Amino acid sequence: METKLGDDKSMKVFEHDIEEVLLTHEQIQSKAAELGAQISADYAGSDLLLVGVLKGAFVFMADLSRHVTLPMEFDFMAVSSYGAATQTSGVVRILKDLDHEIQGRNVLLVEDIVDSGLTLSYLLKNLRTRKPASLEVCALLQKTGVQQVPIEIRYKAFEIPPVFVVGYGLDYGERFRNLPFVGTLRPDVYRDAVS
Ligand code: 5GP
């Protein structure tokens, strides 16, 4: 199948793993710039704290933040879902908590992908108890038609179909986070992992 990796020779190394590129590096960069400008306007004059959800959000957060033209601070949380590896149970284990208090701060939570929404819903509930002045979400991806809980995503880069994707921070077995695009894996990559 056509992988649409283009003529970029550095991409050839991914040819055997990637089935299709859903979002190119250029598309993502242009959207990050657009959202960065929007965030800069919305938070002008206020004290902004970007909170990244590790590990998946680190690439998007790095690019997005360089388009935000405001003084701001960064913090990170690391979470993992309990239960089966491929489907979130909604019960989230906090592996790394924030380094700082967020009471009275304007918090913008940066997520890689919203699938069922259960992880994000848990995180928002948890962070709200800490009484931030404001709490909003910026997500790189949202899968359509699979969200189980209502969540308002104030800054959303892209909607994608409900397929498993890797790249631009997103992994499969800790691999593929460094792909500069978002794409789907060839089925034999999963098969090789099982056998
Ligand atoms: P949710 O709780 O919204 O169902 O799942 C959120 C988390 O599941 C994401 O932060 C991400 O870690 C993982 N996840 C959901 N869909 C995908 C996907 O298509 N690819 C990858 N690599 N991770 C995903």
PDB file of C-alpha atoms and ligand atoms in Angstrom:
ATOM      1  CA  MET A   1       0.000   0.000   0.000  1.00  0.00           C
ATOM      2  CA  GLU A   2       1.049   3.563  -0.689  1.00  0.00           C
ATOM      3  CA  THR A   3       2.596   4.945   2.485  1.00  0.00           C
ATOM      4  CA  LYS A   4       2.738   8.546   1.325  1.00  0.00           C
ATOM      5  CA  LEU A   5       6.104   8.973   2.988  1.00  0.00           C
ATOM      6  CA  GLY A   6       7.049  11.183   0.083  1.00  0.00           C
ATOM      7  CA  ASP A   7      10.527  11.677  -1.347  1.00  0.00           C
ATOM      8  CA  ASP A   8      12.187  12.505   1.937  1.00  0.00           C
ATOM      9  CA  LYS A   9      14.946   9.868   2.155  1.00  0.00           C
ATOM     10  CA  SER A  10      15.067  10.066   5.952  1.00  0.00           C
ATOM     11  CA  MET A  11      11.522   8.658   5.956  1.00  0.00           C
ATOM     12  CA  LYS A  12      12.499   5.494   4.037  1.00  0.00           C
ATOM     13  CA  VAL A  13      13.602   3.843   7.264  1.00  0.00           C
ATOM     14  CA  PHE A  14       9.950   3.781   8.391  1.00  0.00           C
ATOM     15  CA  GLU A  15       8.671   2.285   5.151  1.00  0.00           C
ATOM     16  CA  HIS A  16       8.336  -1.266   6.500  1.00  0.00           C
ATOM     17  CA  ASP A  17       6.359  -0.219   9.573  1.00  0.00           C
ATOM     18  CA  ILE A  18       4.024   2.546   8.446  1.00  0.00           C
ATOM     19  CA  GLU A  19       0.879   1.818   6.473  1.00  0.00           C
ATOM     20  CA  GLU A  20      -0.397   5.319   5.954  1.00  0.00           C
ATOM     21  CA  VAL A  21       0.525   8.839   6.952  1.00  0.00           C
ATOM     22  CA  LEU A  22      -2.606  10.515   8.336  1.00  0.00           C
ATOM     23  CA  LEU A  23      -1.041  13.858   9.203  1.00  0.00           C
ATOM     24  CA  THR A  24       2.154  15.170   7.693  1.00  0.00           C
ATOM     25  CA  HIS A  25       4.805  17.066   9.608  1.00  0.00           C
ATOM     26  CA  GLU A  26       3.857  20.222   7.709  1.00  0.00           C
ATOM     27  CA  GLN A  27       0.168  19.907   8.592  1.00  0.00           C
ATOM     28  CA  ILE A  28       1.020  19.453  12.266  1.00  0.00           C
ATOM     29  CA  GLN A  29       3.464  22.370  12.309  1.00  0.00           C
ATOM     30  CA  SER A  30       0.997  24.709  10.706  1.00  0.00           C
ATOM     31  CA  LYS A  31      -1.729  23.719  13.184  1.00  0.00           C
ATOM     32  CA  ALA A  32       0.674  24.121  16.129  1.00  0.00           C
ATOM     33  CA  ALA A  33       1.411  27.661  14.934  1.00  0.00           C
ATOM     34  CA  GLU A  34      -2.309  28.432  14.617  1.00  0.00           C
ATOM     35  CA  LEU A  35      -3.132  27.103  18.091  1.00  0.00           C
ATOM     36  CA  GLY A  36      -0.064  28.821  19.578  1.00  0.00           C
ATOM     37  CA  ALA A  37      -1.284  32.163  18.245  1.00  0.00           C
ATOM     38  CA  GLN A  38      -4.772  31.528  19.605  1.00  0.00           C
ATOM     39  CA  ILE A  39      -3.410  30.583  23.029  1.00  0.00           C
ATOM     40  CA  SER A  40      -1.139  33.660  23.036  1.00  0.00           C
ATOM     41  CA  ALA A  41      -4.156  35.896  22.410  1.00  0.00           C
ATOM     42  CA  ASP A  42      -6.426  34.153  24.923  1.00  0.00           C
ATOM     43  CA  TYR A  43      -3.907  34.139  27.781  1.00  0.00           C
ATOM     44  CA  ALA A  44      -2.340  37.566  27.147  1.00  0.00           C
ATOM     45  CA  GLY A  45      -1.660  39.275  30.482  1.00  0.00           C
ATOM     46  CA  SER A  46      -2.303  36.160  32.540  1.00  0.00           C
ATOM     47  CA  ASP A  47      -0.031  33.682  34.186  1.00  0.00           C
ATOM     48  CA  LEU A  48       0.013  30.518  32.066  1.00  0.00           C
ATOM     49  CA  LEU A  49       1.150  27.090  33.183  1.00  0.00           C
ATOM     50  CA  LEU A  50       1.423  24.402  30.502  1.00  0.00           C
ATOM     51  CA  VAL A  51       1.002  20.916  31.930  1.00  0.00           C
ATOM     52  CA  GLY A  52       2.113  18.116  29.629  1.00  0.00           C
ATOM     53  CA  VAL A  53       0.842  14.575  29.999  1.00  0.00           C
ATOM     54  CA  LEU A  54       3.812  12.230  29.570  1.00  0.00           C
ATOM     55  CA  LYS A  55       4.984  10.582  27.651  1.00  0.00           C
ATOM     56  CA  GLY A  56       2.893  11.107  24.537  1.00  0.00           C
ATOM     57  CA  ALA A  57       2.482  14.882  24.682  1.00  0.00           C
ATOM     58  CA  PHE A  58       6.146  15.844  24.852  1.00  0.00           C
ATOM     59  CA  VAL A  59       6.677  16.373  21.115  1.00  0.00           C
ATOM     60  CA  PHE A  60       3.496  18.369  20.536  1.00  0.00           C
ATOM     61  CA  MET A  61       4.067  20.416  23.688  1.00  0.00           C
ATOM     62  CA  ALA A  62       7.594  21.337  22.594  1.00  0.00           C
ATOM     63  CA  ASP A  63       6.403  22.547  19.178  1.00  0.00           C
ATOM     64  CA  LEU A  64       3.219  24.211  20.424  1.00  0.00           C
ATOM     65  CA  SER A  65       4.971  26.100  23.213  1.00  0.00           C
ATOM     66  CA  ARG A  66       7.415  27.681  20.793  1.00  0.00           C
ATOM     67  CA  HIS A  67       4.467  29.318  19.075  1.00  0.00           C
ATOM     68  CA  VAL A  68       3.163  30.808  22.337  1.00  0.00           C
ATOM     69  CA  THR A  69       4.548  34.303  22.636  1.00  0.00           C
ATOM     70  CA  LEU A  70       3.942  34.756  26.351  1.00  0.00           C
ATOM     71  CA  PRO A  71       6.008  34.243  29.469  1.00  0.00           C
ATOM     72  CA  MET A  72       4.899  30.897  30.868  1.00  0.00           C
ATOM     73  CA  GLU A  73       5.936  27.927  32.968  1.00  0.00           C
ATOM     74  CA  PHE A  74       5.952  24.185  32.341  1.00  0.00           C
ATOM     75  CA  ASP A  75       5.122  21.184  34.442  1.00  0.00           C
ATOM     76  CA  PHE A  76       4.476  17.515  33.649  1.00  0.00           C
ATOM     77  CA  MET A  77       2.445  14.587  34.842  1.00  0.00           C
ATOM     78  CA  ALA A  78       3.001  10.982  33.904  1.00  0.00           C
ATOM     79  CA  VAL A  79       0.056   8.634  33.966  1.00  0.00           C
ATOM     80  CA  SER A  80      -0.750   5.090  33.005  1.00  0.00           C
ATOM     81  CA  SER A  81      -4.051   3.313  32.730  1.00  0.00           C
ATOM     82  CA  TYR A  82      -4.777   0.276  34.808  1.00  0.00           C
ATOM     83  CA  GLY A  83      -6.132  -2.769  33.017  1.00  0.00           C
ATOM     84  CA  ALA A  84      -5.669  -4.113  29.501  1.00  0.00           C
ATOM     85  CA  ALA A  85      -2.848  -2.590  27.505  1.00  0.00           C
ATOM     86  CA  THR A  86      -4.818  -1.676  24.407  1.00  0.00           C
ATOM     87  CA  GLN A  87      -7.956  -0.219  25.992  1.00  0.00           C
ATOM     88  CA  THR A  88      -8.085   2.254  28.801  1.00  0.00           C
ATOM     89  CA  SER A  89     -10.173   1.341  31.842  1.00  0.00           C
ATOM     90  CA  GLY A  90     -10.549   4.948  32.941  1.00  0.00           C
ATOM     91  CA  VAL A  91      -8.747   4.245  36.182  1.00  0.00           C
ATOM     92  CA  VAL A  92      -5.533   6.162  35.974  1.00  0.00           C
ATOM     93  CA  ARG A  93      -2.404   5.675  37.995  1.00  0.00           C
ATOM     94  CA  ILE A  94      -0.344   8.820  38.524  1.00  0.00           C
ATOM     95  CA  LEU A  95       3.273   7.812  37.955  1.00  0.00           C
ATOM     96  CA  LYS A  96       4.602  11.336  38.310  1.00  0.00           C
ATOM     97  CA  ASP A  97       2.667  14.179  39.846  1.00  0.00           C
ATOM     98  CA  LEU A  98       3.134  17.896  39.215  1.00  0.00           C
ATOM     99  CA  ASP A  99       6.192  19.507  40.796  1.00  0.00           C
ATOM    100  CA  HIS A 100       4.238  22.631  41.744  1.00  0.00           C
ATOM    101  CA  GLU A 101       0.952  23.717  43.312  1.00  0.00           C
ATOM    102  CA  ILE A 102      -1.600  24.914  40.758  1.00  0.00           C
ATOM    103  CA  GLN A 103      -3.997  26.733  43.060  1.00  0.00           C
ATOM    104  CA  GLY A 104      -4.872  30.074  41.459  1.00  0.00           C
ATOM    105  CA  ARG A 105      -2.881  29.291  38.274  1.00  0.00           C
ATOM    106  CA  ASN A 106      -4.167  29.274  34.692  1.00  0.00           C
ATOM    107  CA  VAL A 107      -3.512  25.699  33.687  1.00  0.00           C
ATOM    108  CA  LEU A 108      -3.523  24.452  30.114  1.00  0.00           C
ATOM    109  CA  LEU A 109      -3.313  20.676  29.977  1.00  0.00           C
ATOM    110  CA  VAL A 110      -1.578  19.381  26.845  1.00  0.00           C
ATOM    111  CA  GLU A 111      -2.582  15.870  25.731  1.00  0.00           C
ATOM    112  CA  ASP A 112      -1.507  13.732  22.803  1.00  0.00           C
ATOM    113  CA  ILE A 113      -4.756  11.966  21.985  1.00  0.00           C
ATOM    114  CA  VAL A 114      -8.298  11.698  23.310  1.00  0.00           C
ATOM    115  CA  ASP A 115      -9.792   8.283  22.607  1.00  0.00           C
ATOM    116  CA  SER A 116     -12.511   7.224  25.088  1.00  0.00           C
ATOM    117  CA  GLY A 117     -11.785  10.419  27.024  1.00  0.00           C
ATOM    118  CA  LEU A 118     -11.640   8.488  30.292  1.00  0.00           C
ATOM    119  CA  THR A 119      -7.997   9.328  31.011  1.00  0.00           C
ATOM    120  CA  LEU A 120      -8.539  13.019  30.411  1.00  0.00           C
ATOM    121  CA  SER A 121     -11.761  13.034  32.392  1.00  0.00           C
ATOM    122  CA  TYR A 122      -9.953  11.504  35.378  1.00  0.00           C
ATOM    123  CA  LEU A 123      -7.087  13.974  35.085  1.00  0.00           C
ATOM    124  CA  LEU A 124      -9.369  16.996  34.867  1.00  0.00           C
ATOM    125  CA  LYS A 125     -11.328  15.849  37.905  1.00  0.00           C
ATOM    126  CA  ASN A 126      -8.101  15.352  39.821  1.00  0.00           C
ATOM    127  CA  LEU A 127      -6.654  18.742  38.833  1.00  0.00           C
ATOM    128  CA  ARG A 128      -9.903  20.606  39.578  1.00  0.00           C
ATOM    129  CA  THR A 129      -9.684  19.556  43.235  1.00  0.00           C
ATOM    130  CA  ARG A 130      -6.447  21.595  43.396  1.00  0.00           C
ATOM    131  CA  LYS A 131      -8.399  24.779  42.615  1.00  0.00           C
ATOM    132  CA  PRO A 132      -6.647  26.285  39.569  1.00  0.00           C
ATOM    133  CA  ALA A 133      -7.929  29.701  38.444  1.00  0.00           C
ATOM    134  CA  SER A 134      -8.704  28.101  35.080  1.00  0.00           C
ATOM    135  CA  LEU A 135      -8.255  24.677  33.521  1.00  0.00           C
ATOM    136  CA  GLU A 136      -8.419  24.073  29.763  1.00  0.00           C
ATOM    137  CA  VAL A 137      -7.301  21.332  27.395  1.00  0.00           C
ATOM    138  CA  CYS A 138      -5.165  21.410  24.275  1.00  0.00           C
ATOM    139  CA  ALA A 139      -5.078  18.076  22.434  1.00  0.00           C
ATOM    140  CA  LEU A 140      -3.200  17.081  19.309  1.00  0.00           C
ATOM    141  CA  LEU A 141      -5.744  14.435  18.304  1.00  0.00           C
ATOM    142  CA  GLN A 142      -9.285  13.426  19.050  1.00  0.00           C
ATOM    143  CA  LYS A 143     -10.744  10.206  17.690  1.00  0.00           C
ATOM    144  CA  THR A 144     -14.230  10.674  16.325  1.00  0.00           C
ATOM    145  CA  GLY A 145     -17.235   8.728  17.548  1.00  0.00           C
ATOM    146  CA  VAL A 146     -15.560   6.860  20.435  1.00  0.00           C
ATOM    147  CA  GLN A 147     -15.601   9.320  23.283  1.00  0.00           C
ATOM    148  CA  GLN A 148     -17.426   7.838  26.291  1.00  0.00           C
ATOM    149  CA  VAL A 149     -17.536  10.955  28.457  1.00  0.00           C
ATOM    150  CA  PRO A 150     -18.232  14.561  27.491  1.00  0.00           C
ATOM    151  CA  ILE A 151     -15.073  16.666  27.567  1.00  0.00           C
ATOM    152  CA  GLU A 152     -14.641  20.152  26.261  1.00  0.00           C
ATOM    153  CA  ILE A 153     -11.389  20.415  24.338  1.00  0.00           C
ATOM    154  CA  ARG A 154     -10.778  24.130  23.993  1.00  0.00           C
ATOM    155  CA  TYR A 155      -7.820  23.788  21.618  1.00  0.00           C
ATOM    156  CA  LYS A 156      -7.986  20.775  19.320  1.00  0.00           C
ATOM    157  CA  ALA A 157      -5.490  20.300  16.509  1.00  0.00           C
ATOM    158  CA  PHE A 158      -7.037  17.398  14.559  1.00  0.00           C
ATOM    159  CA  GLU A 159      -9.869  14.886  14.541  1.00  0.00           C
ATOM    160  CA  ILE A 160      -8.958  11.436  13.224  1.00  0.00           C
ATOM    161  CA  PRO A 161     -10.923   8.224  12.623  1.00  0.00           C
ATOM    162  CA  PRO A 162     -10.885   5.677  15.483  1.00  0.00           C
ATOM    163  CA  VAL A 163      -7.738   3.835  14.402  1.00  0.00           C
ATOM    164  CA  PHE A 164      -4.528   3.176  16.320  1.00  0.00           C
ATOM    165  CA  VAL A 165      -1.892   5.739  15.396  1.00  0.00           C
ATOM    166  CA  VAL A 166       1.778   6.299  16.152  1.00  0.00           C
ATOM    167  CA  GLY A 167       4.272   9.098  15.682  1.00  0.00           C
ATOM    168  CA  TYR A 168       4.791  12.652  16.847  1.00  0.00           C
ATOM    169  CA  GLY A 169       5.029  11.459  20.465  1.00  0.00           C
ATOM    170  CA  LEU A 170       2.661   8.504  20.214  1.00  0.00           C
ATOM    171  CA  ASP A 171       4.146   5.046  20.616  1.00  0.00           C
ATOM    172  CA  TYR A 172       3.572   1.381  20.031  1.00  0.00           C
ATOM    173  CA  GLY A 173       5.577  -0.539  22.632  1.00  0.00           C
ATOM    174  CA  GLU A 174       7.604   2.637  23.272  1.00  0.00           C
ATOM    175  CA  ARG A 175       8.683   2.844  19.613  1.00  0.00           C
ATOM    176  CA  PHE A 176       7.743   5.350  16.892  1.00  0.00           C
ATOM    177  CA  ARG A 177       7.460   8.421  19.165  1.00  0.00           C
ATOM    178  CA  ASN A 178      10.123  10.152  17.048  1.00  0.00           C
ATOM    179  CA  LEU A 179       8.274   9.908  13.743  1.00  0.00           C
ATOM    180  CA  PRO A 180       7.739  13.472  12.518  1.00  0.00           C
ATOM    181  CA  PHE A 181       4.229  12.590  11.300  1.00  0.00           C
ATOM    182  CA  VAL A 182       1.155  10.713  12.592  1.00  0.00           C
ATOM    183  CA  GLY A 183       0.406   7.447  10.854  1.00  0.00           C
ATOM    184  CA  THR A 184      -0.985   3.942  11.127  1.00  0.00           C
ATOM    185  CA  LEU A 185       1.102   0.793  11.448  1.00  0.00           C
ATOM    186  CA  ARG A 186       1.198  -2.059   8.984  1.00  0.00           C
ATOM    187  CA  PRO A 187      -0.668  -5.098  10.415  1.00  0.00           C
ATOM    188  CA  ASP A 188       2.479  -7.256  10.427  1.00  0.00           C
ATOM    189  CA  VAL A 189       4.064  -4.899  12.969  1.00  0.00           C
ATOM    190  CA  TYR A 190       1.373  -5.984  15.457  1.00  0.00           C
ATOM    191  CA  ARG A 191       1.661  -9.610  14.363  1.00  0.00           C
ATOM    192  CA  ASP A 192       5.430  -9.620  14.905  1.00  0.00           C
ATOM    193  CA  ALA A 193       4.907  -8.211  18.380  1.00  0.00           C
ATOM    194  CA  VAL A 194       2.513 -11.012  19.345  1.00  0.00           C
ATOM    195  CA  SER A 195       4.483 -13.942  17.915  1.00  0.00           C
TER     196      SER A 195
HETATM  197  P1  5GP B   1      -8.497   7.392  26.509  1.00  0.00           P
HETATM  198  O1  5GP B   1      -8.524   7.348  28.019  1.00  0.00           O
HETATM  199  O2  5GP B   1      -8.944   8.707  25.945  1.00  0.00           O
HETATM  200  O3  5GP B   1      -9.267   6.230  25.911  1.00  0.00           O
HETATM  201  O4  5GP B   1      -7.013   7.121  26.072  1.00  0.00           O
HETATM  202  C1  5GP B   1      -6.023   8.056  26.201  1.00  0.00           C
HETATM  203  C2  5GP B   1      -4.644   7.459  26.137  1.00  0.00           C
HETATM  204  O5  5GP B   1      -4.592   6.191  25.457  1.00  0.00           O
HETATM  205  C3  5GP B   1      -3.748   8.389  25.342  1.00  0.00           C
HETATM  206  O6  5GP B   1      -3.186   9.398  26.156  1.00  0.00           O
HETATM  207  C4  5GP B   1      -2.727   7.424  24.762  1.00  0.00           C
HETATM  208  O7  5GP B   1      -1.698   7.217  25.703  1.00  0.00           O
HETATM  209  C5  5GP B   1      -3.497   6.140  24.571  1.00  0.00           C
HETATM  210  N1  5GP B   1      -4.014   6.031  23.196  1.00  0.00           N
HETATM  211  C6  5GP B   1      -5.302   6.129  22.799  1.00  0.00           C
HETATM  212  N2  5GP B   1      -5.409   5.972  21.467  1.00  0.00           N
HETATM  213  C7  5GP B   1      -4.143   5.785  21.013  1.00  0.00           C
HETATM  214  C8  5GP B   1      -3.583   5.581  19.693  1.00  0.00           C
HETATM  215  O8  5GP B   1      -4.257   5.543  18.661  1.00  0.00           O
HETATM  216  N3  5GP B   1      -2.237   5.438  19.634  1.00  0.00           N
HETATM  217  C9  5GP B   1      -1.423   5.468  20.730  1.00  0.00           C
HETATM  218  N4  5GP B   1      -0.121   5.314  20.533  1.00  0.00           N
HETATM  219  N5  5GP B   1      -1.916   5.671  21.976  1.00  0.00           N
HETATM  220  C10 5GP B   1      -3.256   5.830  22.110  1.00  0.00           C
END
